[in-house]
Short mmCIF file of C-alpha atoms and ligand atoms in Angstrom, two decimals:
data_model
loop_
_atom_site.label_atom_id
_atom_site.label_comp_id
_atom_site.label_asym_id
_atom_site.label_seq_id
_atom_site.Cartn_x
_atom_site.Cartn_y
_atom_site.Cartn_z
CA MET O 1017 -24.47 7.62 12.45
CA SER O 1018 -26.48 4.59 13.56
CA ASP O 1019 -24.70 1.68 15.30
CA PHE O 1020 -25.37 -0.37 12.17
CA HIS O 1021 -22.96 1.86 10.28
CA LYS O 1022 -20.26 1.77 12.97
CA ARG O 1023 -17.74 -0.73 11.77
CA THR O 1024 -14.51 -2.23 13.03
CA TRP O 1025 -11.42 -1.26 11.04
CA LEU O 1026 -8.04 -2.95 11.20
CA ILE O 1027 -5.28 -0.70 9.81
CA THR O 1028 -1.72 -2.01 9.49
CA GLY O 1029 1.15 0.42 10.09
CA ALA O 1030 -1.22 2.89 11.79
CA SER O 1031 1.48 4.65 13.80
CA SER O 1032 2.45 7.11 11.09
CA GLY O 1033 1.60 8.82 7.81
CA LEU O 1034 -1.40 7.65 5.82
CA GLY O 1035 -2.29 4.92 8.35
CA LYS O 1036 -2.34 7.48 11.15
CA SER O 1037 -4.56 9.89 9.16
CA LEU O 1038 -6.90 7.05 8.23
CA ALA O 1039 -7.11 5.91 11.87
CA LEU O 1040 -8.00 9.42 13.05
CA GLU O 1041 -10.57 9.88 10.28
CA ALA O 1042 -12.25 6.52 11.00
CA LEU O 1043 -12.31 7.24 14.77
CA SER O 1044 -13.81 10.69 14.13
CA LYS O 1045 -16.63 9.00 12.20
CA GLY O 1046 -17.42 6.78 15.19
CA HIS O 1047 -15.83 3.58 13.92
CA ARG O 1048 -13.89 1.19 16.14
CA VAL O 1049 -10.24 1.14 15.05
CA LEU O 1050 -7.57 -1.46 15.71
CA GLY O 1051 -4.14 -0.24 14.62
CA THR O 1052 -1.17 -2.52 14.15
CA THR O 1053 2.41 -1.49 14.75
CA ARG O 1054 5.70 -3.31 15.25
CA GLU O 1055 6.38 -1.36 18.45
CA ILE O 1056 3.38 -0.48 20.60
CA GLN O 1057 5.33 1.63 23.13
CA LYS O 1058 6.87 3.72 20.37
CA ALA O 1059 3.47 4.18 18.71
CA GLN O 1060 1.85 5.14 22.04
CA HIS O 1061 4.53 7.77 22.49
CA SER O 1062 4.48 9.20 18.93
CA PHE O 1063 0.71 9.01 18.39
CA PRO O 1064 -1.05 9.38 21.78
CA GLU O 1065 -4.25 10.77 20.15
CA PHE O 1066 -4.98 7.26 18.84
CA GLU O 1067 -5.78 5.74 22.26
CA VAL O 1068 -7.21 9.02 23.56
CA ASN O 1069 -9.79 8.84 20.75
CA GLY O 1070 -10.62 5.18 21.44
CA GLY O 1071 -8.18 3.32 19.18
CA THR O 1072 -6.55 0.04 20.22
CA TRP O 1073 -2.96 -0.90 19.41
CA LEU O 1074 -2.10 -4.45 18.35
CA SER O 1075 1.43 -5.72 17.92
CA LEU O 1076 2.06 -7.10 14.43
CA ASP O 1077 4.86 -7.08 11.88
CA PRO O 1078 3.20 -7.91 8.54
CA GLY O 1079 6.63 -8.60 7.05
CA ASN O 1080 7.23 -11.54 9.40
CA PRO O 1081 5.89 -14.93 8.25
CA VAL O 1082 4.29 -15.48 11.70
CA ALA O 1083 1.98 -12.54 10.85
CA HIS O 1084 -0.53 -14.88 9.17
CA GLU O 1085 -1.05 -16.91 12.34
CA MET O 1086 -1.10 -13.78 14.52
CA ALA O 1087 -3.61 -12.11 12.19
CA THR O 1088 -5.78 -15.24 12.19
CA ASN O 1089 -6.01 -14.92 15.99
CA ILE O 1090 -6.80 -11.20 15.68
CA PHE O 1091 -9.61 -11.86 13.18
CA ALA O 1092 -10.99 -14.63 15.41
CA ALA O 1093 -11.03 -12.33 18.44
CA HIS O 1094 -12.44 -9.18 16.79
CA ASN O 1095 -15.30 -8.91 14.36
CA ILE O 1096 -13.40 -6.92 11.73
CA ASP O 1097 -15.35 -5.34 8.85
CA VAL O 1098 -12.67 -3.31 7.09
CA LEU O 1099 -9.06 -4.42 6.56
CA VAL O 1100 -6.64 -1.72 5.41
CA ASN O 1101 -3.27 -3.09 4.34
CA ASN O 1102 -1.25 0.10 4.67
CA ALA O 1103 2.14 -0.83 6.20
CA GLY O 1104 4.97 -0.59 3.73
CA TYR O 1105 8.24 1.04 2.76
CA ALA O 1106 10.13 1.83 -0.43
CA PHE O 1107 13.41 0.35 -1.55
CA ILE O 1108 14.92 2.71 -4.14
CA GLY O 1109 17.86 1.61 -6.29
CA GLY O 1110 18.82 0.43 -9.76
CA VAL O 1111 18.08 -3.15 -10.78
CA GLU O 1112 21.75 -4.03 -11.19
CA ASP O 1113 22.68 -2.41 -7.87
CA THR O 1114 19.99 -4.24 -5.86
CA SER O 1115 20.70 -7.58 -4.20
CA GLU O 1116 18.25 -10.47 -4.26
CA ASP O 1117 17.95 -10.27 -0.46
CA GLU O 1118 16.96 -6.60 -0.74
CA VAL O 1119 14.21 -7.49 -3.24
CA ARG O 1120 13.08 -10.35 -0.97
CA SER O 1121 12.83 -8.03 2.07
CA GLN O 1122 10.76 -5.57 0.02
CA MET O 1123 8.43 -8.39 -1.05
CA GLU O 1124 8.09 -9.70 2.53
CA VAL O 1125 6.64 -6.39 3.71
CA ASN O 1126 4.80 -4.98 0.67
CA PHE O 1127 3.62 -8.23 -0.96
CA TYR O 1128 3.51 -11.10 1.55
CA GLY O 1129 2.48 -8.75 4.38
CA PRO O 1130 -0.90 -7.78 2.88
CA LEU O 1131 -1.38 -11.33 1.56
CA ARG O 1132 -0.95 -12.77 5.07
CA LEU O 1133 -3.60 -10.40 6.43
CA ILE O 1134 -6.04 -11.03 3.57
CA ARG O 1135 -5.88 -14.81 3.98
CA ALA O 1136 -6.52 -14.37 7.71
CA ALA O 1137 -9.46 -11.99 7.12
CA LEU O 1138 -11.38 -13.94 4.49
CA PRO O 1139 -12.93 -16.82 6.50
CA ASN O 1140 -14.74 -14.42 8.83
CA MET O 1141 -15.72 -11.92 6.08
CA ARG O 1142 -16.99 -14.78 3.89
CA SER O 1143 -19.11 -16.28 6.65
CA LYS O 1144 -20.80 -12.95 7.42
CA ARG O 1145 -21.02 -12.18 3.68
CA SER O 1146 -19.67 -8.66 4.00
CA GLY O 1147 -16.43 -6.78 4.37
CA ASN O 1148 -14.01 -4.35 2.75
CA ILE O 1149 -10.41 -5.03 1.84
CA VAL O 1150 -8.39 -1.89 1.11
CA LEU O 1151 -4.83 -1.92 -0.19
CA ILE O 1152 -2.70 1.20 0.08
CA SER O 1153 -0.67 0.58 -3.05
CA SER O 1154 0.97 3.42 -4.99
CA GLY O 1155 1.12 5.05 -8.41
CA ALA O 1156 4.24 2.82 -8.49
CA GLY O 1157 1.82 -0.14 -8.52
CA PHE O 1158 0.76 0.86 -12.05
CA THR O 1159 3.87 2.42 -13.51
CA ALA O 1160 7.50 1.39 -12.89
CA ARG O 1161 9.90 4.31 -13.09
CA PRO O 1162 13.72 3.95 -13.10
CA GLY O 1163 15.22 3.27 -9.68
CA ARG O 1164 11.93 1.95 -8.35
CA ALA O 1165 11.97 -1.59 -9.76
CA ALA O 1166 11.82 -3.52 -6.47
CA TYR O 1167 9.21 -1.20 -4.93
CA SER O 1168 7.08 -1.28 -8.09
CA ALA O 1169 7.45 -5.06 -8.38
CA SER O 1170 6.09 -5.46 -4.84
CA LYS O 1171 3.15 -3.11 -5.53
CA PHE O 1172 2.39 -4.52 -9.03
CA ALA O 1173 2.39 -8.04 -7.54
CA ILE O 1174 0.10 -7.21 -4.64
CA GLU O 1175 -2.22 -5.28 -6.98
CA ALA O 1176 -2.50 -8.46 -9.10
CA ILE O 1177 -3.61 -10.39 -6.00
CA HIS O 1178 -6.28 -7.75 -5.32
CA GLU O 1179 -7.44 -7.63 -8.95
CA SER O 1180 -8.02 -11.41 -8.97
CA LEU O 1181 -9.46 -11.34 -5.49
CA SER O 1182 -12.03 -8.65 -6.29
CA ASP O 1183 -13.76 -11.04 -8.73
CA GLU O 1184 -13.23 -14.12 -6.55
CA ILE O 1185 -14.96 -12.64 -3.50
CA GLU O 1186 -17.60 -10.41 -5.05
CA THR O 1187 -20.04 -13.28 -4.66
CA PHE O 1188 -19.49 -13.17 -0.86
CA GLY O 1189 -20.37 -9.47 -0.67
CA ILE O 1190 -16.77 -8.43 0.01
CA LYS O 1191 -15.46 -5.32 -1.78
CA VAL O 1192 -11.85 -4.67 -2.76
CA LEU O 1193 -10.30 -1.22 -3.20
CA ILE O 1194 -6.80 -0.50 -4.46
CA VAL O 1195 -5.65 3.00 -3.50
CA GLU O 1196 -2.79 4.43 -5.57
CA PRO O 1197 -1.36 7.54 -3.88
CA GLY O 1198 1.14 9.83 -5.56
CA ALA O 1199 3.62 11.66 -3.31
CA PHE O 1200 2.03 12.48 0.06
CA ARG O 1201 3.42 14.42 3.03
CA THR O 1202 4.30 11.58 5.40
CA PRO O 1203 7.62 10.36 6.89
CA PHE O 1204 7.72 7.74 4.07
CA ALA O 1205 10.58 9.40 2.13
CA SER O 1206 12.74 9.58 5.27
CA ARG O 1207 12.45 5.77 5.61
CA ILE O 1208 13.52 4.92 2.06
CA ILE O 1209 16.14 2.16 1.88
CA THR O 1210 18.84 2.19 -0.81
CA PRO O 1211 21.23 -0.59 -1.93
CA ALA O 1212 23.48 -1.45 1.05
CA GLN O 1213 26.48 -2.10 -1.18
CA TYR O 1214 26.41 1.45 -2.59
CA ARG O 1215 25.03 3.41 0.36
CA SER O 1216 28.36 5.14 1.00
CA ASN O 1217 28.21 6.37 -2.62
CA GLY O 1218 24.68 7.79 -2.22
CA GLY O 1219 22.82 4.56 -3.11
CA PHE O 1220 24.00 3.90 -6.67
CA SER O 1221 27.10 2.39 -8.28
CA GLN O 1222 29.59 4.44 -10.33
CA ALA O 1223 28.23 2.90 -13.54
CA TYR O 1224 24.87 4.61 -12.94
CA GLN O 1225 26.28 8.04 -12.12
CA GLY O 1226 24.53 10.65 -14.29
CA THR O 1227 21.69 8.29 -15.25
CA SER O 1228 17.99 8.17 -14.37
CA VAL O 1229 18.93 5.85 -11.47
CA GLU O 1230 21.11 8.48 -9.80
CA LYS O 1231 18.41 11.11 -10.36
CA MET O 1232 15.72 8.96 -8.74
CA VAL O 1233 17.86 7.79 -5.81
CA ARG O 1234 19.10 11.30 -5.07
CA GLY O 1235 15.66 12.87 -5.57
CA MET O 1236 13.77 10.44 -3.37
CA SER O 1237 16.32 10.24 -0.61
CA ASP O 1238 16.55 14.03 -0.27
CA THR O 1239 14.71 14.25 3.01
CA THR O 1240 15.95 17.61 4.21
CA GLY O 1241 12.75 18.92 5.79
CA MET O 1242 9.61 18.01 3.85
CA PRO O 1243 10.67 17.66 0.18
CA GLY O 1244 8.84 20.06 -2.18
CA TRP O 1245 7.72 17.24 -4.48
CA LEU O 1246 5.41 15.89 -1.75
CA LYS O 1247 2.17 17.62 -2.74
CA GLY O 1248 -0.43 15.27 -1.26
CA ASP O 1249 -2.30 15.95 1.99
CA PRO O 1250 -2.71 12.69 3.99
CA GLN O 1251 -5.87 14.00 5.71
CA LYS O 1252 -7.56 14.56 2.36
CA ALA O 1253 -6.45 11.09 1.26
CA ALA O 1254 -7.94 9.61 4.44
CA LYS O 1255 -11.27 11.38 3.85
CA ALA O 1256 -11.42 10.13 0.25
CA ILE O 1257 -10.77 6.53 1.36
CA LEU O 1258 -13.35 6.72 4.19
CA ASP O 1259 -15.92 8.14 1.75
CA ALA O 1260 -15.31 5.32 -0.73
CA VAL O 1261 -15.60 2.58 1.91
CA GLU O 1262 -18.61 4.09 3.71
CA ASN O 1263 -20.60 5.08 0.62
CA GLY O 1264 -19.58 2.22 -1.68
CA HIS O 1265 -17.53 2.38 -4.88
CA GLU O 1266 -17.99 0.99 -8.37
CA TYR O 1267 -14.27 1.06 -9.20
CA LEU O 1268 -11.32 -1.13 -8.24
CA ARG O 1269 -8.50 1.44 -8.39
CA MET O 1270 -8.53 4.90 -6.85
CA PRO O 1271 -5.55 7.13 -7.72
CA LEU O 1272 -4.90 9.98 -5.27
CA GLY O 1273 -2.96 13.15 -6.08
CA ALA O 1274 -2.64 15.17 -9.30
CA ASP O 1275 0.90 13.76 -9.79
CA CYS O 1276 -0.53 10.25 -9.77
CA VAL O 1277 -3.23 11.17 -12.30
CA THR O 1278 -0.53 12.50 -14.67
CA ALA O 1279 1.67 9.41 -14.20
CA LEU O 1280 -1.25 7.02 -14.78
CA GLU O 1281 -2.38 8.90 -17.91
CA SER O 1282 1.16 8.72 -19.27
CA LYS O 1283 1.31 4.95 -18.62
CA MET O 1284 -2.10 4.41 -20.25
CA ASN O 1285 -0.95 6.39 -23.32
CA SER O 1286 2.21 4.30 -23.60
CA LEU O 1287 0.20 1.07 -23.23
CA GLN O 1288 -2.16 2.28 -25.97
CA ARG O 1289 0.78 3.16 -28.24
CA ASP O 1290 2.37 -0.29 -27.78
CA PHE O 1291 -1.00 -1.91 -28.35
CA ASP O 1292 -1.62 0.04 -31.56
CA LEU O 1293 1.87 -0.85 -32.86
CA THR O 1294 1.51 -4.57 -32.08
CA ARG O 1295 -2.21 -5.30 -32.64
CA ALA O 1296 -1.71 -6.54 -36.24
CA VAL O 1297 1.16 -8.87 -35.35
CA ALA O 1298 -0.70 -10.10 -32.24
CA ASN O 1299 -3.73 -10.98 -34.35
CA SER O 1300 -1.54 -12.75 -36.92
CA THR O 1301 -0.10 -15.42 -34.61
CA GLY O 1302 -3.04 -17.86 -34.46
CA VAL O 1303 -2.85 -21.33 -36.07
CA ASP O 1304 -3.90 -21.38 -39.73
CA SER O 1305 -7.31 -22.99 -39.98
N1 NAP Q 1050 3.68 8.80 1.38
C1 NAP Q 1050 3.71 8.58 0.07
O1 NAP Q 1050 4.12 9.45 -0.71
C2 NAP Q 1050 3.20 7.28 -0.48
C3 NAP Q 1050 3.00 7.22 -1.88
C4 NAP Q 1050 2.51 6.05 -2.44
C5 NAP Q 1050 2.24 4.97 -1.62
N2 NAP Q 1050 2.46 5.05 -0.27
C6 NAP Q 1050 2.15 3.85 0.52
O2 NAP Q 1050 1.41 4.22 1.67
C7 NAP Q 1050 1.64 3.28 2.71
C8 NAP Q 1050 1.88 4.04 3.99
O3 NAP Q 1050 3.04 4.83 3.85
P1 NAP Q 1050 3.23 6.24 4.56
O4 NAP Q 1050 3.45 7.25 3.52
O5 NAP Q 1050 2.17 6.47 5.54
O6 NAP Q 1050 4.65 5.99 5.26
P2 NAP Q 1050 5.10 5.95 6.80
O7 NAP Q 1050 4.69 7.20 7.47
O8 NAP Q 1050 6.53 5.58 6.76
O9 NAP Q 1050 4.24 4.76 7.44
C9 NAP Q 1050 4.46 3.43 7.04
C10 NAP Q 1050 3.93 2.47 8.08
O10 NAP Q 1050 4.29 1.17 7.65
C11 NAP Q 1050 4.96 0.45 8.66
N3 NAP Q 1050 6.25 -0.04 8.16
C12 NAP Q 1050 7.25 0.69 7.62
N4 NAP Q 1050 8.30 -0.10 7.32
C13 NAP Q 1050 7.94 -1.35 7.68
C14 NAP Q 1050 8.62 -2.59 7.65
N5 NAP Q 1050 9.87 -2.73 7.19
N6 NAP Q 1050 7.97 -3.68 8.12
C15 NAP Q 1050 6.71 -3.57 8.59
N7 NAP Q 1050 6.03 -2.41 8.67
C16 NAP Q 1050 6.63 -1.32 8.21
C17 NAP Q 1050 5.19 1.41 9.84
O11 NAP Q 1050 4.54 0.84 10.97
P3 NAP Q 1050 5.27 0.58 12.40
O12 NAP Q 1050 6.63 1.21 12.33
O13 NAP Q 1050 4.37 1.25 13.38
O14 NAP Q 1050 5.28 -0.89 12.54
C18 NAP Q 1050 4.53 2.71 9.45
O15 NAP Q 1050 3.51 3.07 10.32
C19 NAP Q 1050 2.81 2.41 2.27
O16 NAP Q 1050 2.33 1.14 1.85
C20 NAP Q 1050 3.39 3.15 1.07
O17 NAP Q 1050 3.97 2.28 0.11
C21 NAP Q 1050 2.95 6.19 0.31
#
């Protein structure tokens, strides 16, 4: 690879899971990689290969409002070409069982976090008229299953920002990619948060016992070993993302994992069905001329 193609990547939440695999893949391709984490010492201990292979840790908590100012300083100090907003977690619980504060915390990390980084990255990327912005969203950013309302809301909302942004910044030569993974083998499931008020009951209230909420909460918080429903290989995901960024892509959304393909197809079919059933009434609501 020529030096021209060596680029500087900033990956949030690079200490674990998909961020870790992406960091290793980018380093192996000769890129410079800055990885953010909330706890550098912990990351150094759990992921020593990162620094051994040339990566640099930066301290940042995207979920903290000061992250915008901190990221602005990072972008001023380093000539970053590729921003990967990867850090995130899932809050799993029924709508009625979830407090407003729990939704707000989910939004701080999964919605405002990436937004803070994007707004810090754009001045530099615009002035050099190039750059890549990658969001690690989720299949949950396109389809909202029971028990995943807050998580899906955060991913739907941040996908909307990226969808608008992709048109707004195309003129500056900056590309946007939304990655929608299905279930991948990372420690993600072991970090799921459930409604505090009902945690002693397994994460759901009595009223939702036996419903789709109980099924989702129990299913997703079963973290004994590596749950069987995690079929995705993070290394293969990392390779696919690197390929898209390095070789260019003509699409905005990239689903990853056969489970995600099935879920997205099902959502598109249900959208089409609703559309077919409502097209006539939709077209009938204009003013009479
Ligand atoms: N694994 C899956 O099945 C899956 C599926 C769909 C989408 N995703 C998405 O993929 C991304 C990466 O997840 P992963 O699977 O790699 O999970 P992971 O192994 O738990 O890694 C998540 C990273 O995000 C950071 N993070 C976690 N909670 C945070 C919080 N409250 N505030 C700030 N940072 C936090 C952590 O960084 P530090 O602790 O180092 O700060 C960690 O490195 C997430 O956005 C997730 O929504 C994952």
